[in-house]
Amino acid sequence: MKRSGKIGIGLGIVVVVGAGIYAATAGQSNSKASAHTVALVTDGGGVDDHSFNQSAWEGLKAYGKSADLKQGKNGYNYFQSNTASDIKTNFQTAVKGGYKLIYGVGFAASPALKEVAKNNPKTNFAIIDDVVKQKNVASLTFHSEQSSYLAGVAAAKTTKSNTVGFVGGIHGDVIDTFDAGFAAGAKSVNPDIKILNQYTNSFTDAAQGKTIAATMISKGADVIFQAAGGAGNGVFAEAKADNQKLDSSSDKKVWVIGVDRDQYTDGQYKDKNGKSANFTLVSAVKRVDSAVEDIAKKSADNKFPGNKVITYGLKEKGVGLVKNSASNETWEAVQKAQQKIEDGKITVPVHP
Amino acid sequence: MSLMSILTLVISSTLVYSAPLIFTSIGGTFSERGGVVNVGLEGIMGIGAFAAVVFNLTFADQFGALTPWLGLLAGAIIGLLFSLLHAVATVTLRADHIISGTVINLMAPALGVFLIKVIYGKGQTEPISRDFGYTSLPLLKDIPVIGDLFFAKTSGPAWLAIIIAVLSWYLIFKTKFGLRLRSVGENPQAADTLGLNVARLRYAGVMLSGILGGIGGAVVAQSISLNYSAGTIVGQGFVAMAAMIFGRWNPLGAMAASLFFGLSQSLAVVGAQLPVIQNIPSIYLQIAPYVLTIVVLVFFFGKTRAPKADGVNYIKAT
């Protein structure tokens, strides 16, 4: 008797709790029927990583503002993954939270996204910078070769030694687009230009980046484009160390081209006379934010491009070049090249 | 490129790469000579890098060109405080040295990024405005040939590191303190019987490693990465440990090993841009540093021997 009493109480609790959960979830889905809620699952970094995650989050905020949503459960939100193993859990939490559209950032997120998307066919997903072929997943990729082409044009127009350099991170399809685009752009201005090319084989080893830059500079390169993540910091460090010993208007000044985001502040320095100057020539930026906003809007209008790969180029403003310290003459050449790419007169190669 | 400019390039990039390793590996030597294994060097470097960058960003306007040097001091002080955690855990509380060191390594980047977020409201700092850059040493740079190669365009911290290495060698092998430190690392019982304070000497060893490890991190941050993020110190602390072992727990050996790592790294990069070597597939150049290390270890070194009581907690009989 005593025992069955306990079981009875236990059952009672289960029923009450179960009903509560049911009521809560049911209520949730009702109230959300109107708003098109969106969520972002970050990869290794946070939403202030100066890179993809931050840019994606800015796009989400911009969408939230335009759709009159608030940050939080019934509007737009982010889930931070501190390690790779958090990513899947975060996707599942986001699905349970009832978000209509969930973004994953970078190739690190795609295996988890693939699996969660398969198990939750009613929720829409978008993957940034990778391709996942599934009905409820849209893949957003970027024509980085186009912005790199423009960077190449700017480099070739600026160099005084007729030698430019490219420092890549790790060989692969993504960095190939930067490599190939830059070379094609530089050669379009001057077919005889010398392009030095070397990889750090790491996205974090700044010391490698610094040594490579030092080697290129001593071989005469005076404009260097780096697409090597954190290793690219070393390229900036080397150029800064050299430029500090020169007059800011010296012919030997070394320029660095920023990548993914506007790297103007990385090029700030004081020349040998103590004058403030800058050596970031241009930055080849990836506008993850505008791509994210674009897909959120499409999805809200019931035009979600499931199972499609959408590539953002110069025309869609998914990639672009920021002027920074480039001369007006250089910038004119860049704009002309941009027009040609947008008109489809130039097709930029994606592999070197 | 002329031979002269190739040599200059190889030497200056070797020194830039080696400087933080020299400081940190000597730090490790002090700690292990005293009998405390310090796998936390990586974490200590990280916190030193953090302290130097915060100091640099805050005080660059006040101290001008002197800022990065004072940044080393900031790195040293914070590194010292951080290493005290390791000393308290291992010497006073008799914890396992590897576990305590691992905790230091796990804690440092998380703490650094957390504090950066609290202070600046973002995940990584802006670039610092005053860095080490290249130094040319007065007088020495006027020596023909050698001056151009070693002193005209060089790394200031690297030369400081080399001086510290010589001083540390003297301290460990030629002074009373050094003898005592080594004796608690070899046979703490005997040292205790002779009236030495084992705990105090071990504390001193760990604290010296904190100071030098912090300086090592500060050098990385202020001459190579120029900002602080979770990715500023990734693996340099472990390379420094390897240099310490390679250098047989001797400051001069640790320095030579660090320079060797720097040289092979620099040759791998510079070689790819040189005629003839250029034609060798780059994969061979990339593995060259590691192959060279193994070859040197196998052929030129006998058995290396760690201090006898290294990693062994000393429990005083009462």
CSV table of N, CA and C in Angstrom, one decimal, chain A residues 44-105:
chain,number,residue,atom,x,y,z
A,44,GLY,N,33.7,28.4,-33.7
A,44,GLY,CA,34.7,28.6,-32.6
A,44,GLY,C,34.6,30.0,-31.9
A,45,GLY,N,34.5,31.0,-32.7
A,45,GLY,CA,34.5,32.3,-32.1
A,45,GLY,C,33.2,32.8,-31.5
A,46,GLY,N,33.2,34.0,-31.0
A,46,GLY,CA,32.0,34.6,-30.5
A,46,GLY,C,31.5,35.6,-31.5
A,47,VAL,N,30.4,36.4,-31.2
A,47,VAL,CA,29.9,37.3,-32.1
A,47,VAL,C,30.7,38.6,-32.2
A,48,ASP,N,31.8,38.6,-31.6
A,48,ASP,CA,32.7,39.8,-31.7
A,48,ASP,C,34.1,39.4,-32.1
A,49,ASP,N,34.2,38.4,-33.0
A,49,ASP,CA,35.5,37.9,-33.3
A,49,ASP,C,36.2,38.7,-34.5
A,50,HIS,N,35.6,39.8,-34.8
A,50,HIS,CA,36.2,40.7,-35.9
A,50,HIS,C,36.1,39.9,-37.2
A,51,SER,N,35.3,38.9,-37.3
A,51,SER,CA,35.3,38.1,-38.5
A,51,SER,C,33.9,37.6,-38.9
A,52,PHE,N,33.8,36.4,-39.4
A,52,PHE,CA,32.6,35.9,-39.9
A,52,PHE,C,31.4,36.0,-38.9
A,53,ASN,N,31.7,35.5,-37.7
A,53,ASN,CA,30.6,35.4,-36.7
A,53,ASN,C,30.0,36.8,-36.4
A,54,GLN,N,31.0,37.8,-36.2
A,54,GLN,CA,30.6,39.1,-35.9
A,54,GLN,C,29.7,39.7,-37.1
A,55,SER,N,30.3,39.5,-38.3
A,55,SER,CA,29.6,40.0,-39.5
A,55,SER,C,28.2,39.4,-39.7
A,56,ALA,N,28.1,38.1,-39.4
A,56,ALA,CA,26.8,37.4,-39.6
A,56,ALA,C,25.8,37.9,-38.5
A,57,TRP,N,26.3,38.1,-37.3
A,57,TRP,CA,25.5,38.6,-36.3
A,57,TRP,C,25.0,40.1,-36.6
A,58,GLU,N,25.9,40.9,-37.2
A,58,GLU,CA,25.4,42.2,-37.6
A,58,GLU,C,24.3,42.2,-38.6
A,59,GLY,N,24.4,41.2,-39.6
A,59,GLY,CA,23.4,41.0,-40.6
A,59,GLY,C,22.1,40.6,-39.9
A,60,LEU,N,22.2,39.8,-38.9
A,60,LEU,CA,21.0,39.3,-38.2
A,60,LEU,C,20.3,40.5,-37.5
A,61,LYS,N,21.1,41.3,-36.9
A,61,LYS,CA,20.6,42.5,-36.1
A,61,LYS,C,19.9,43.4,-37.1
A,62,ALA,N,20.6,43.6,-38.3
A,62,ALA,CA,20.0,44.5,-39.3
A,62,ALA,C,18.6,44.0,-39.7
A,63,TYR,N,18.6,42.7,-39.9
A,63,TYR,CA,17.3,42.1,-40.3
A,63,TYR,C,16.2,42.3,-39.2
A,64,GLY,N,16.7,42.0,-38.0
A,64,GLY,CA,15.7,42.2,-36.9
A,64,GLY,C,15.2,43.6,-36.8
A,65,LYS,N,16.0,44.5,-37.0
A,65,LYS,CA,15.6,45.9,-37.0
A,65,LYS,C,14.6,46.2,-38.1
A,66,SER,N,14.9,45.7,-39.3
A,66,SER,CA,14.0,46.0,-40.4
A,66,SER,C,12.7,45.3,-40.2
A,67,ALA,N,12.7,44.1,-39.6
A,67,ALA,CA,11.4,43.3,-39.4
A,67,ALA,C,10.8,43.7,-38.1
A,68,ASP,N,11.3,44.6,-37.4
A,68,ASP,CA,10.8,45.1,-36.1
A,68,ASP,C,10.7,43.9,-35.1
A,69,LEU,N,11.8,43.2,-35.0
A,69,LEU,CA,11.9,42.1,-34.0
A,69,LEU,C,12.8,42.6,-32.9
A,70,LYS,N,12.7,41.9,-31.7
A,70,LYS,CA,13.6,42.2,-30.6
A,70,LYS,C,14.5,41.0,-30.4
A,71,GLN,N,15.7,41.3,-29.9
A,71,GLN,CA,16.6,40.2,-29.6
A,71,GLN,C,16.1,39.4,-28.5
A,72,GLY,N,16.1,38.1,-28.7
A,72,GLY,CA,15.6,37.2,-27.6
A,72,GLY,C,14.8,36.1,-28.3
A,73,LYS,N,14.0,35.4,-27.5
A,73,LYS,CA,13.3,34.2,-27.9
A,73,LYS,C,12.4,34.4,-29.0
A,74,ASN,N,11.7,35.5,-29.0
A,74,ASN,CA,10.6,35.7,-30.0
A,74,ASN,C,11.1,36.6,-31.2
A,75,GLY,N,12.4,36.7,-31.3
A,75,GLY,CA,12.9,37.6,-32.4
A,75,GLY,C,14.1,37.0,-33.0
A,76,TYR,N,15.2,37.6,-32.8
A,76,TYR,CA,16.5,37.1,-33.3
A,76,TYR,C,17.4,36.8,-32.2
A,77,ASN,N,18.3,35.9,-32.3
A,77,ASN,CA,19.1,35.5,-31.2
A,77,ASN,C,20.4,34.8,-31.7
A,78,TYR,N,21.4,34.6,-30.9
A,78,TYR,CA,22.5,33.8,-31.2
A,78,TYR,C,22.9,32.8,-30.2
A,79,PHE,N,23.5,31.7,-30.6
A,79,PHE,CA,24.0,30.7,-29.7
A,79,PHE,C,25.5,30.5,-29.8
A,80,GLN,N,26.2,30.8,-28.8
A,80,GLN,CA,27.7,30.8,-29.0
A,80,GLN,C,28.2,29.4,-28.7
A,81,SER,N,29.0,29.0,-29.7
A,81,SER,CA,29.7,27.7,-29.5
A,81,SER,C,31.2,27.9,-29.1
A,82,ASN,N,31.5,27.5,-27.9
A,82,ASN,CA,32.9,27.7,-27.5
A,82,ASN,C,33.8,26.7,-28.0
A,83,THR,N,33.3,25.5,-28.2
A,83,THR,CA,34.1,24.4,-28.8
A,83,THR,C,33.3,23.8,-29.9
A,84,ALA,N,33.9,23.0,-30.7
A,84,ALA,CA,33.3,22.4,-31.9
A,84,ALA,C,32.1,21.5,-31.4
A,85,SER,N,32.3,20.9,-30.2
A,85,SER,CA,31.3,20.0,-29.7
A,85,SER,C,30.0,20.7,-29.3
A,86,ASP,N,30.1,22.0,-29.1
A,86,ASP,CA,28.9,22.8,-28.7
A,86,ASP,C,28.0,23.0,-29.9
A,87,ILE,N,28.5,22.9,-31.1
A,87,ILE,CA,27.8,23.4,-32.3
A,87,ILE,C,26.5,22.6,-32.5
A,88,LYS,N,26.6,21.3,-32.4
A,88,LYS,CA,25.4,20.5,-32.6
A,88,LYS,C,24.3,20.7,-31.5
A,89,THR,N,24.8,20.8,-30.3
A,89,THR,CA,23.8,21.0,-29.2
A,89,THR,C,23.1,22.4,-29.4
A,90,ASN,N,23.9,23.4,-29.9
A,90,ASN,CA,23.3,24.7,-30.1
A,90,ASN,C,22.3,24.6,-31.2
A,91,PHE,N,22.5,23.9,-32.3
A,91,PHE,CA,21.5,23.7,-33.3
A,91,PHE,C,20.3,23.1,-32.8
A,92,GLN,N,20.4,22.1,-32.0
A,92,GLN,CA,19.2,21.4,-31.4
A,92,GLN,C,18.5,22.4,-30.5
A,93,THR,N,19.2,23.1,-29.7
A,93,THR,CA,18.5,24.1,-28.8
A,93,THR,C,17.8,25.1,-29.6
A,94,ALA,N,18.4,25.5,-30.7
A,94,ALA,CA,17.7,26.5,-31.5
A,94,ALA,C,16.5,26.0,-32.2
A,95,VAL,N,16.5,24.7,-32.6
A,95,VAL,CA,15.3,24.1,-33.2
A,95,VAL,C,14.2,24.0,-32.1
A,96,LYS,N,14.6,23.6,-30.9
A,96,LYS,CA,13.6,23.4,-29.8
A,96,LYS,C,13.0,24.8,-29.5
A,97,GLY,N,13.8,25.8,-29.6
A,97,GLY,CA,13.4,27.2,-29.3
A,97,GLY,C,12.4,27.7,-30.4
A,98,GLY,N,12.2,26.9,-31.4
A,98,GLY,CA,11.1,27.3,-32.4
A,98,GLY,C,11.5,28.3,-33.4
A,99,TYR,N,12.8,28.6,-33.6
A,99,TYR,CA,13.2,29.6,-34.6
A,99,TYR,C,12.9,29.0,-36.0
A,100,LYS,N,12.5,30.0,-36.9
A,100,LYS,CA,12.1,29.6,-38.2
A,100,LYS,C,13.3,29.3,-39.1
A,101,LEU,N,14.3,30.1,-38.9
A,101,LEU,CA,15.5,30.0,-39.8
A,101,LEU,C,16.7,30.1,-38.9
A,102,ILE,N,17.6,29.1,-39.1
A,102,ILE,CA,18.8,29.0,-38.2
A,102,ILE,C,20.1,29.0,-39.1
A,103,TYR,N,21.0,29.8,-38.8
A,103,TYR,CA,22.3,30.0,-39.6
A,103,TYR,C,23.4,29.2,-38.9
A,104,GLY,N,24.2,28.5,-39.7
A,104,GLY,CA,25.5,28.0,-39.2
A,104,GLY,C,26.6,28.7,-39.9
A,105,VAL,N,27.7,28.9,-39.2
A,105,VAL,CA,28.8,29.6,-39.8
A,105,VAL,C,30.0,28.7,-40.1
